[in-house]
Coordinates of C-alpha atoms and ligand atoms in Angstrom, one line a residue:
Chain A
M665 CA 117.9 93.1 66.3
A666 CA 114.5 93.4 64.9
E667 CA 113.1 97.0 64.7
N668 CA 110.0 96.4 66.7
I669 CA 111.6 94.9 69.8
R670 CA 112.1 97.2 72.8
I671 CA 113.3 94.8 75.6
E672 CA 115.2 91.7 74.9
V673 CA 115.5 89.2 77.8
K674 CA 118.3 86.7 77.1
D675 CA 119.0 83.6 79.1
V676 CA 118.2 85.3 82.4
N677 CA 118.7 83.6 85.7
F678 CA 118.1 85.5 88.9
Y679 CA 118.9 84.6 92.5
Y680 CA 117.9 86.0 95.9
G681 CA 120.9 84.7 97.8
K682 CA 121.1 81.0 96.9
K683 CA 117.4 80.8 96.0
S684 CA 116.7 80.9 92.3
A685 CA 113.7 83.1 91.3
L686 CA 114.0 82.9 87.5
Q687 CA 115.5 80.2 85.4
N688 CA 116.6 80.5 81.8
V689 CA 114.1 83.2 80.8
S690 CA 114.3 84.5 77.3
M691 CA 111.7 86.7 75.7
D692 CA 111.3 89.8 73.5
I693 CA 109.0 92.7 74.6
K694 CA 107.6 94.4 71.5
K695 CA 107.5 98.1 71.0
N696 CA 104.1 99.9 71.3
K697 CA 102.4 96.7 72.5
I698 CA 101.0 95.7 75.8
T699 CA 102.6 92.6 77.3
A700 CA 100.9 90.9 80.2
I701 CA 102.8 88.7 82.6
I702 CA 100.6 86.1 84.4
G703 CA 101.2 83.2 86.7
P704 CA 100.6 82.0 90.2
S705 CA 101.8 84.0 93.2
G706 CA 105.5 83.7 93.8
C707 CA 106.4 82.6 90.2
G708 CA 108.7 85.6 89.6
K709 CA 106.5 88.1 87.8
S710 CA 107.6 91.1 90.0
T711 CA 111.2 89.9 90.0
L712 CA 111.2 89.9 86.2
I713 CA 109.8 93.3 85.6
R714 CA 111.9 94.8 88.4
L715 CA 115.0 93.6 86.4
F716 CA 113.9 95.9 83.5
N717 CA 114.6 99.0 85.5
R718 CA 117.4 97.6 87.7
M719 CA 115.4 97.7 90.9
N720 CA 116.5 94.4 92.2
E721 CA 120.1 95.5 92.5
L722 CA 119.0 97.6 95.4
I723 CA 118.3 94.4 97.3
P724 CA 121.5 93.0 98.8
N725 CA 122.8 89.5 97.9
T726 CA 121.0 89.2 94.6
R727 CA 122.6 88.0 91.4
L728 CA 121.7 88.2 87.8
E729 CA 123.0 86.0 84.9
G730 CA 122.2 86.7 81.3
R731 CA 121.4 89.9 79.5
I732 CA 118.6 92.4 79.3
N733 CA 118.7 94.8 76.4
L734 CA 116.8 98.0 76.0
D735 CA 116.7 99.0 72.3
G736 CA 119.6 96.7 71.7
K737 CA 121.9 97.8 74.5
N738 CA 122.6 95.8 77.6
I739 CA 121.2 97.8 80.5
Y740 CA 123.5 96.0 82.9
S741 CA 126.6 96.9 81.0
S742 CA 129.0 99.1 83.0
K743 CA 128.9 101.7 80.3
I744 CA 125.2 102.4 80.8
D745 CA 124.0 105.2 83.0
V746 CA 121.5 103.5 85.3
V747 CA 119.8 106.8 86.1
E748 CA 119.1 107.3 82.5
V749 CA 117.7 103.8 82.1
R750 CA 115.3 104.3 85.0
R751 CA 114.2 107.7 83.7
R752 CA 113.2 106.0 80.4
I753 CA 111.5 103.1 82.1
G754 CA 108.7 104.0 84.5
M755 CA 107.3 101.7 87.2
V756 CA 104.1 101.3 89.2
F757 CA 105.0 99.1 92.1
Q758 CA 103.0 96.2 93.4
K759 CA 102.5 97.9 96.8
P760 CA 101.5 101.5 96.4
N761 CA 104.4 103.6 97.7
P762 CA 103.6 107.3 97.7
F763 CA 106.0 109.6 99.4
P764 CA 105.0 111.2 102.7
K765 CA 104.5 114.4 100.9
S766 CA 101.5 116.2 99.5
I767 CA 99.5 114.8 96.6
F768 CA 100.9 117.5 94.3
E769 CA 104.5 117.0 95.3
N770 CA 104.2 113.2 94.8
V771 CA 103.3 113.7 91.1
A772 CA 105.8 116.6 90.7
Y773 CA 108.6 114.7 92.2
G774 CA 109.8 113.0 89.0
L775 CA 109.8 116.3 87.2
R776 CA 111.7 118.1 89.9
V777 CA 114.4 115.5 90.2
N778 CA 114.8 115.7 86.5
G779 CA 115.6 119.4 86.7
I780 CA 112.3 120.9 85.6
K781 CA 111.6 124.1 87.5
E782 CA 109.0 126.0 85.6
R783 CA 106.0 126.2 87.9
K784 CA 103.3 126.4 85.3
Y785 CA 104.6 123.5 83.4
I786 CA 104.8 121.4 86.5
A787 CA 101.2 122.3 87.6
A788 CA 99.8 121.5 84.1
K789 CA 101.7 118.2 84.0
V790 CA 100.5 117.2 87.5
E791 CA 96.9 117.9 86.6
K792 CA 97.1 116.0 83.3
S793 CA 98.8 113.0 84.9
L794 CA 96.2 112.9 87.7
K795 CA 93.4 113.1 85.1
N796 CA 94.9 110.3 83.1
A797 CA 95.1 108.2 86.2
A798 CA 91.4 108.8 86.8
I799 CA 91.9 110.4 90.2
W800 CA 91.8 114.1 89.5
E801 CA 88.2 114.6 90.4
E802 CA 88.8 113.0 93.8
V803 CA 91.8 115.0 94.8
K804 CA 91.6 118.3 92.9
D805 CA 90.5 120.2 96.0
R806 CA 93.0 118.7 98.3
L807 CA 96.3 118.6 96.3
S808 CA 98.2 119.9 99.3
D809 CA 97.0 117.1 101.6
N810 CA 99.4 114.4 102.6
A811 CA 99.3 111.5 100.1
L812 CA 99.4 108.9 102.9
G813 CA 95.9 110.0 103.9
L814 CA 94.5 108.5 100.6
S815 CA 92.8 105.2 100.4
G816 CA 94.7 102.2 99.0
G817 CA 93.0 102.4 95.6
Q818 CA 93.6 106.2 95.5
Q819 CA 97.2 105.7 96.4
Q820 CA 97.5 103.2 93.6
R821 CA 96.2 105.6 91.1
L822 CA 98.4 108.4 92.5
C823 CA 101.4 106.2 91.9
I824 CA 100.2 105.6 88.3
A825 CA 100.0 109.4 87.9
R826 CA 103.4 109.8 89.4
A827 CA 104.9 107.4 86.9
L828 CA 103.0 109.0 83.9
A829 CA 104.3 112.5 84.8
V830 CA 107.8 111.8 83.6
E831 CA 106.6 110.3 80.3
P832 CA 108.7 107.1 80.3
E833 CA 109.1 105.2 77.1
V834 CA 108.4 102.0 78.8
L835 CA 105.9 101.6 81.6
L836 CA 106.1 98.7 83.9
M837 CA 102.9 98.1 86.0
D838 CA 102.8 95.5 88.7
E839 CA 99.2 94.7 89.4
P840 CA 98.1 98.4 89.0
C841 CA 94.4 97.6 89.4
S842 CA 94.6 95.2 92.4
A843 CA 92.9 97.6 94.8
L844 CA 90.6 99.3 92.3
D845 CA 86.8 99.2 91.8
P846 CA 85.5 98.2 88.4
T847 CA 85.0 101.8 87.2
S848 CA 88.5 102.9 88.0
T849 CA 89.8 99.6 86.6
R850 CA 88.0 100.3 83.3
K851 CA 89.4 103.8 83.2
I852 CA 93.0 102.6 83.9
E853 CA 92.6 100.0 81.1
E854 CA 91.4 102.7 78.7
L855 CA 94.4 104.7 79.7
I856 CA 96.8 101.8 79.1
L857 CA 95.3 101.1 75.7
D858 CA 95.7 104.8 74.8
L859 CA 99.2 105.0 76.1
K860 CA 100.4 102.1 73.9
K861 CA 100.4 104.4 70.9
K862 CA 103.4 106.2 72.4
Y863 CA 104.8 103.8 75.0
T864 CA 105.6 100.1 75.5
I865 CA 103.7 98.6 78.4
V866 CA 104.4 95.6 80.5
I867 CA 101.7 94.7 83.0
V868 CA 101.6 92.1 85.7
T869 CA 98.1 90.9 86.5
H870 CA 96.2 88.2 88.3
N871 CA 93.1 89.1 86.4
M872 CA 92.7 86.8 83.4
Q873 CA 89.9 88.9 81.9
Q874 CA 92.1 92.0 82.1
A875 CA 95.0 90.3 80.4
A876 CA 92.6 89.0 77.7
R877 CA 91.0 92.4 77.3
I878 CA 94.0 94.6 76.9
A879 CA 97.2 92.7 76.3
D880 CA 98.6 92.0 72.8
Y881 CA 101.0 89.4 74.2
T882 CA 100.8 87.3 77.2
A883 CA 103.6 85.4 79.1
F884 CA 102.8 82.7 81.5
F885 CA 105.2 81.9 84.3
M886 CA 105.4 79.1 86.9
L887 CA 108.0 78.7 89.6
G888 CA 110.5 81.0 87.8
D889 CA 110.1 79.3 84.4
L890 CA 108.6 81.0 81.3
I891 CA 106.1 78.3 80.3
E892 CA 104.5 80.0 77.4
Y893 CA 104.7 83.3 75.6
D894 CA 102.6 84.2 72.7
V895 CA 99.9 86.5 71.3
T896 CA 97.2 86.9 73.9
D897 CA 94.5 85.4 71.7
K898 CA 96.4 82.2 71.3
I899 CA 97.3 81.9 75.0
F900 CA 93.7 82.2 75.9
T901 CA 92.1 80.2 73.1
R902 CA 94.6 77.5 72.1
P903 CA 97.4 77.4 74.6
S904 CA 100.1 74.9 73.5
K905 CA 100.8 73.6 77.0
K906 CA 98.4 71.8 79.3
V907 CA 99.5 73.8 82.4
T908 CA 98.8 77.1 80.7
E909 CA 95.3 75.9 80.0
D910 CA 94.8 74.7 83.5
Y911 CA 95.9 78.0 84.9
I912 CA 93.9 80.3 82.7
T913 CA 90.7 78.3 83.2
G914 CA 91.2 78.5 86.9
R915 CA 91.8 74.8 87.5
F916 CA 94.6 75.6 89.8
G917 CA 96.8 78.5 91.0
Chain B
M798 CA 90.8 83.6 133.8
R799 CA 94.3 82.7 135.2
K800 CA 95.8 84.4 132.2
I801 CA 94.0 87.6 132.8
V802 CA 95.0 87.7 136.5
S803 CA 98.7 87.1 135.7
Q804 CA 98.5 89.8 133.0
R805 CA 97.0 92.2 135.5
I806 CA 99.8 91.5 138.0
G807 CA 102.4 91.9 135.2
F808 CA 101.0 95.3 134.2
S809 CA 100.7 96.5 137.8
F810 CA 104.3 95.6 138.4
L811 CA 105.4 97.5 135.3
F812 CA 103.3 100.5 136.4
L813 CA 104.9 100.4 139.8
L814 CA 108.4 100.5 138.3
L815 CA 107.3 103.4 136.2
L816 CA 106.1 105.2 139.3
I817 CA 109.4 104.6 141.0
T818 CA 111.3 106.0 138.0
L819 CA 109.1 109.1 137.9
L820 CA 109.5 109.5 141.7
F821 CA 113.3 109.7 141.3
L822 CA 113.0 112.2 138.5
G823 CA 110.5 114.3 140.4
T824 CA 112.6 114.3 143.5
I825 CA 115.7 115.5 141.5
I826 CA 113.7 118.3 139.9
Y827 CA 112.0 119.3 143.1
F828 CA 115.3 119.2 145.1
I829 CA 117.2 121.4 142.6
A830 CA 114.3 123.7 142.2
A831 CA 113.7 124.1 145.9
K832 CA 117.3 124.9 146.6
G833 CA 118.0 126.8 143.5
V834 CA 115.0 129.0 142.9
G835 CA 115.9 131.3 145.8
A836 CA 119.1 132.4 144.0
I837 CA 117.3 133.2 140.8
S838 CA 116.8 136.9 140.0
W839 CA 117.1 139.2 137.1
Q840 CA 120.5 140.2 138.4
F841 CA 121.5 136.6 138.7
L842 CA 120.8 135.9 135.1
T843 CA 122.3 139.1 133.6
Q844 CA 125.3 140.1 135.7
S845 CA 128.8 138.9 136.3
P846 CA 130.0 137.4 139.6
K847 CA 131.0 139.8 142.3
N848 CA 132.9 139.8 145.6
A849 CA 134.9 136.6 145.0
M850 CA 131.8 134.9 143.6
T851 CA 129.7 135.3 146.7
S852 CA 127.2 137.6 145.0
G853 CA 126.3 138.9 141.6
G854 CA 125.2 136.8 138.7
V855 CA 126.3 134.0 136.5
A856 CA 125.6 135.5 133.1
P857 CA 129.1 134.8 131.7
A858 CA 128.7 131.1 132.5
I859 CA 125.3 131.0 130.7
V860 CA 126.8 132.8 127.7
G861 CA 129.8 130.5 127.8
T862 CA 127.8 127.4 127.9
F863 CA 125.7 128.7 125.0
Y864 CA 128.9 129.3 122.9
L865 CA 130.2 125.9 123.7
V866 CA 127.0 124.1 122.8
L867 CA 126.6 126.1 119.6
G868 CA 130.2 125.4 118.5
A869 CA 130.0 121.7 119.4
I870 CA 126.8 121.3 117.4
V871 CA 127.9 123.4 114.4
F872 CA 130.9 121.1 114.2
S873 CA 129.4 117.7 115.0
F874 CA 126.0 117.9 113.3
P875 CA 127.1 118.2 109.6
L876 CA 130.0 115.8 110.2
G877 CA 127.8 113.2 112.0
L878 CA 125.0 113.4 109.5
A879 CA 127.4 113.1 106.6
S880 CA 129.0 110.1 108.1
A881 CA 125.6 108.5 108.8
I882 CA 124.5 109.1 105.2
Y883 CA 127.6 107.5 103.9
L884 CA 127.4 104.5 106.2
C885 CA 123.7 103.9 105.5
E886 CA 123.2 105.0 101.9
Y887 CA 126.4 104.8 100.0
S888 CA 128.8 102.3 101.4
P889 CA 128.7 98.7 100.3
K890 CA 127.5 96.5 103.1
S891 CA 131.0 95.2 103.7
Y892 CA 132.9 93.7 106.6
I893 CA 135.0 96.9 107.1
I894 CA 131.9 99.1 107.2
N895 CA 130.5 96.9 109.9
I896 CA 133.6 97.3 111.9
I897 CA 133.4 101.0 111.5
R898 CA 129.8 100.9 112.7
I899 CA 130.7 98.9 115.8
S900 CA 133.6 101.2 116.6
I901 CA 131.4 104.3 116.4
N902 CA 128.9 102.7 118.8
N903 CA 131.7 101.8 121.2
L904 CA 133.1 105.4 121.0
A905 CA 129.8 106.5 122.5
G906 CA 130.7 104.6 125.7
V907 CA 134.1 106.2 126.2
P908 CA 134.1 108.2 129.5
S909 CA 133.9 112.0 128.9
V910 CA 137.1 112.7 130.9
V911 CA 139.0 110.7 128.3
F912 CA 137.7 113.0 125.6
G913 CA 138.8 115.9 127.8
L914 CA 142.4 114.6 127.9
F915 CA 142.3 114.0 124.2
G916 CA 141.1 117.6 123.6
L917 CA 144.0 118.8 125.8
A918 CA 146.6 116.9 123.9
V919 CA 145.2 117.6 120.4
F920 CA 143.4 120.9 120.3
V921 CA 144.9 122.8 123.2
K922 CA 148.5 121.6 122.7
F923 CA 149.1 120.1 119.3
F924 CA 147.0 122.6 117.3
G925 CA 147.8 125.3 119.7
F926 CA 144.3 126.6 120.2
G927 CA 145.0 127.0 123.9
V928 CA 142.3 126.7 126.5
S929 CA 139.6 128.3 124.5
I930 CA 136.0 128.1 123.2
L931 CA 137.3 126.5 120.1
S932 CA 139.2 123.7 121.9
G933 CA 136.2 123.1 124.2
A934 CA 133.6 123.1 121.4
L935 CA 135.7 120.7 119.3
T936 CA 136.2 118.4 122.2
L937 CA 132.5 118.4 123.1
G938 CA 131.7 118.0 119.4
I939 CA 133.8 114.9 119.1
M940 CA 132.3 113.5 122.3
V941 CA 128.8 113.7 120.9
L942 CA 129.7 112.7 117.4
P943 CA 129.0 109.0 117.9
Q944 CA 125.6 109.8 119.5
I945 CA 124.7 112.0 116.5
I946 CA 125.9 109.4 114.0
S947 CA 123.9 106.6 115.7
A948 CA 120.7 108.6 116.0
S949 CA 121.0 109.7 112.3
Q950 CA 121.7 106.1 111.2
E951 CA 118.7 104.8 113.1
A952 CA 116.5 107.5 111.5
L953 CA 117.8 106.8 108.0
L954 CA 117.4 103.0 108.4
A955 CA 113.8 103.5 109.5
V956 CA 112.9 105.1 106.2
P957 CA 111.0 102.5 104.2
Q958 CA 113.0 101.1 101.3
S959 CA 110.0 101.6 99.1
Y960 CA 110.6 105.4 99.2
R961 CA 114.1 104.9 97.8
E962 CA 112.8 102.6 95.1
A963 CA 110.1 105.0 94.1
S964 CA 112.6 107.8 93.8
F965 CA 115.1 105.8 91.8
A966 CA 112.4 104.5 89.5
L967 CA 111.5 108.1 88.6
G968 CA 115.0 108.7 87.4
A969 CA 116.4 110.4 90.5
T970 CA 120.2 110.2 91.2
P971 CA 121.3 108.7 94.5
W972 CA 122.1 112.1 95.9
K973 CA 118.6 113.5 94.9
T974 CA 117.0 110.4 96.4
I975 CA 118.8 111.0 99.7
K976 CA 118.0 114.7 99.7
K977 CA 114.4 114.5 98.7
A978 CA 113.1 111.1 99.6
V979 CA 115.2 109.8 102.5
I980 CA 116.2 112.8 104.6
P981 CA 112.8 114.5 104.9
P982 CA 111.1 111.5 106.6
A983 CA 114.3 110.9 108.7
L984 CA 114.6 114.5 109.8
P985 CA 112.5 114.3 113.1
G986 CA 114.7 111.3 114.3
I987 CA 117.9 113.1 113.3
L988 CA 116.9 116.3 115.0
T989 CA 115.8 114.5 118.1
G990 CA 119.3 113.0 118.3
V991 CA 120.9 116.3 117.8
I992 CA 118.8 118.0 120.4
L993 CA 119.5 115.3 123.0
S994 CA 123.2 115.8 122.3
V995 CA 122.7 119.5 123.0
G996 CA 121.5 118.5 126.5
R997 CA 124.5 116.3 127.0
V998 CA 127.0 119.0 125.7
A999 CA 125.5 121.6 127.9
G1000 CA 125.8 119.5 131.1
E1001 CA 129.3 117.9 130.7
T1002 CA 132.1 119.1 132.9
A1003 CA 135.0 116.8 132.4
P1004 CA 135.7 117.5 128.7
I1005 CA 135.9 121.3 129.3
I1006 CA 138.0 121.3 132.5
F1007 CA 141.3 121.2 130.6
T1008 CA 140.1 122.6 127.3
A1009 CA 137.9 125.6 127.7
A1010 CA 136.6 126.5 131.1
T1011 CA 137.8 129.0 133.6
L1012 CA 136.4 129.6 137.0
Y1013 CA 136.3 133.3 136.8
K1014 CA 136.6 135.7 134.0
R1015 CA 135.9 139.4 133.9
G1016 CA 133.3 140.1 131.2
Y1017 CA 132.4 138.0 128.2
P1018 CA 134.6 136.1 125.8
N1019 CA 135.5 138.2 122.7
S1020 CA 136.8 135.5 120.4
I1021 CA 136.8 131.8 119.9
F1022 CA 140.3 131.7 121.4
S1023 CA 139.1 133.1 124.7
E1024 CA 138.6 130.9 127.7
V1025 CA 135.1 130.9 129.1
M1026 CA 133.0 130.3 132.1
A1027 CA 130.5 127.5 131.8
L1028 CA 127.6 126.5 134.0
P1029 CA 128.6 122.9 134.9
Y1030 CA 132.2 123.9 135.6
H1031 CA 131.0 126.9 137.6
I1032 CA 129.0 124.6 139.8
Y1033 CA 132.0 122.4 140.3
G1034 CA 134.2 125.3 141.1
L1035 CA 131.7 126.9 143.5
M1036 CA 131.4 123.6 145.4
T1037 CA 135.1 122.8 145.6
E1038 CA 137.0 126.0 145.8
G1039 CA 136.7 129.5 147.3
T1040 CA 136.4 130.7 150.9
H1041 CA 132.7 131.3 151.4
P1042 CA 131.1 127.9 151.1
V1043 CA 127.7 128.9 152.4
Q1044 CA 127.0 131.7 149.9
Q1045 CA 128.7 129.8 147.1
K1046 CA 126.5 126.7 147.6
E1047 CA 123.4 128.8 147.1
I1048 CA 124.8 130.2 143.9
A1049 CA 125.8 126.7 142.8
Y1050 CA 122.2 125.5 143.2
G1051 CA 121.0 128.5 141.3
C1052 CA 123.3 127.5 138.4
A1053 CA 122.1 123.9 138.6
F1054 CA 118.5 125.1 138.4
V1055 CA 119.3 127.3 135.3
L1056 CA 121.1 124.4 133.7
L1057 CA 118.2 122.1 134.4
I1058 CA 115.7 124.5 132.9
L1059 CA 117.9 125.0 129.8
V1060 CA 118.2 121.2 129.2
L1061 CA 114.6 120.6 129.9
S1062 CA 113.5 123.3 127.5
V1063 CA 115.8 122.0 124.8
S1064 CA 114.3 118.5 125.2
F1065 CA 110.8 120.0 125.1
L1066 CA 111.8 121.7 121.9
A1067 CA 112.9 118.3 120.5
I1068 CA 109.5 116.9 121.2
V1069 CA 107.6 119.8 119.6
I1070 CA 109.7 119.5 116.4
R1071 CA 109.3 115.8 116.2
Q1072 CA 105.5 116.0 116.7
R1073 CA 105.2 118.7 114.0
Q1074 CA 107.3 116.8 111.5
R1075 CA 105.4 113.6 112.2
R1076 CA 102.2 115.4 111.5
K1077 CA 103.6 116.7 108.3
N1078 CA 104.8 113.2 107.3
G1079 CA 101.4 111.7 108.0
Ligands
ATP942 N1 113.5 90.4 98.5 C1 113.4 89.1 98.4 N2 114.2 88.3 99.1 C2 114.2 87.0 98.9 N3 113.3 86.3 98.1 C3 112.5 87.0 97.4 C4 112.4 88.4 97.5 N4 111.5 88.9 96.7 C5 110.9 87.8 96.1 N5 111.5 86.7 96.6 C6 111.1 85.3 96.2 O1 111.3 85.2 94.8 C7 110.2 84.5 94.2 C8 109.5 85.3 93.2 O2 108.9 86.4 93.9 P1 108.1 87.5 93.1 O3 107.8 88.6 94.0 O4 108.8 87.9 91.8 O5 106.7 86.8 92.8 P2 105.4 87.3 92.0 O6 105.2 86.4 90.8 O7 105.5 88.7 91.8 O8 104.3 87.0 93.1 P3 102.9 87.8 93.5 O9 101.9 87.5 92.4 O10 102.5 87.2 94.8 O11 103.3 89.2 93.5 C9 109.3 84.1 95.4 O12 109.6 82.8 95.8 C10 109.7 85.0 96.5 O13 109.6 84.4 97.8
MG943 MG1 104.5 90.4 92.5

């Protein structure tokens, strides 16, 4: 295995019941890089990244074929501790899903369930995570308010802060900016670029400019097939497939 | 236009049915209150029966009902919640689990006198607990177990899957996820179920006739192996036995009134708890 590969996807097929959502997908996600996943709605982007932290197995009647390795080890092997895998791989879900708890407790949740008790440390970590997610200024005076009272965009950033607080090695982000204004989006993009020094990031996005701006690699999916995967520059300037070009230039999808 | 008219008629009809329901409810409450309130006094609530139950109070029955309810809930709440958690959160969605679920729901429909006979055979006789608070509380507890399990299951199933996903994704174990992400939002529903069971336990007569209740007892029970007086059974006794039907009837209505007030205040408490929790959960 090459040193610089964090996640290896090998011959993956995935089914919801009888319906196939991914076919024969193989790709390597590089360490300390940002990988963007693009493609039309329903092409399997969420399905793919939810396989990386074993979220799909919570859905009944799903089936996976093939392997997914994290640092060379198959995360679906029976010897692997799934809790440990999920601790190392953070996720920002497509739909913001804050807990019905206070803003503070939402961000502290991951620390608490991982056994951290020290109040000062938790408070500092919560503040830093909220700052990184560009929401601190808006919520600093109402940390004990219920998170469900936040706007959609605020909830989205809160969920980013919540994922950051536990310092995962890999961060999976499913359209993290879909409900954000340009300023917040720019801040989150800056954050992502900054995080890549320490972490590996996979981001699903419908925003072509965003993929072009921040991603090192881009993968284009259609109907569950990986059509093209390459360095971002190449995908956006000289794609090797006609469909890719049609998609990124907005001719369909 | 036609649509609006038929809608109006539909709604008026539903409203009428609601009124009828409320009327029945109101009549019951009014009837019990009117007949029972005369018997209520400080003495009635704090003293033991006197003169072959033609005067004095019903305090031992109130206390007995309290013990039975407490015992039944202490027994059935943890057991019911644990079962519901297992059925909803841990167990594989298999055929057998489905059968268990259906069986539990069916148990809820078993007549309470059957539970009474079961309690007599198992707790009173087989385990040798005798006619006692313990036997009665266990019998009542088993009777409401299905109700507590169903209410808890419903509450757990109503928790959005996205809370579980968020918790797992942060590296929480299944147990921590249940404890910190699933139970808190389900708690109002669970507690509502429990409190409604309290009402049922307090009012049932059949399960305690053979297992716990006695018509007259001097003083208060001193251990869980004592037999007790209980409000519903006391009412039953006053109306069917004894030699002074007129005085006894008045006391019986007094008991009914006390029981009604107890059950209503417990239900009211359920509503308050649920509202408060709901506000907390947004
Ligand atoms: N829980 C599920 N049960 C059944 N089918 C599902 C489920 N989730 C997704 N699918 C199906 O799998 C396919 C891929 O869905 P997925 O959510 O991965 O798409 P996506 O690329 O993330 O789309 P979008 O951009 O709209 O979020 C779709 O056809 C979808 O209908
Ligand atoms: Mg998606």
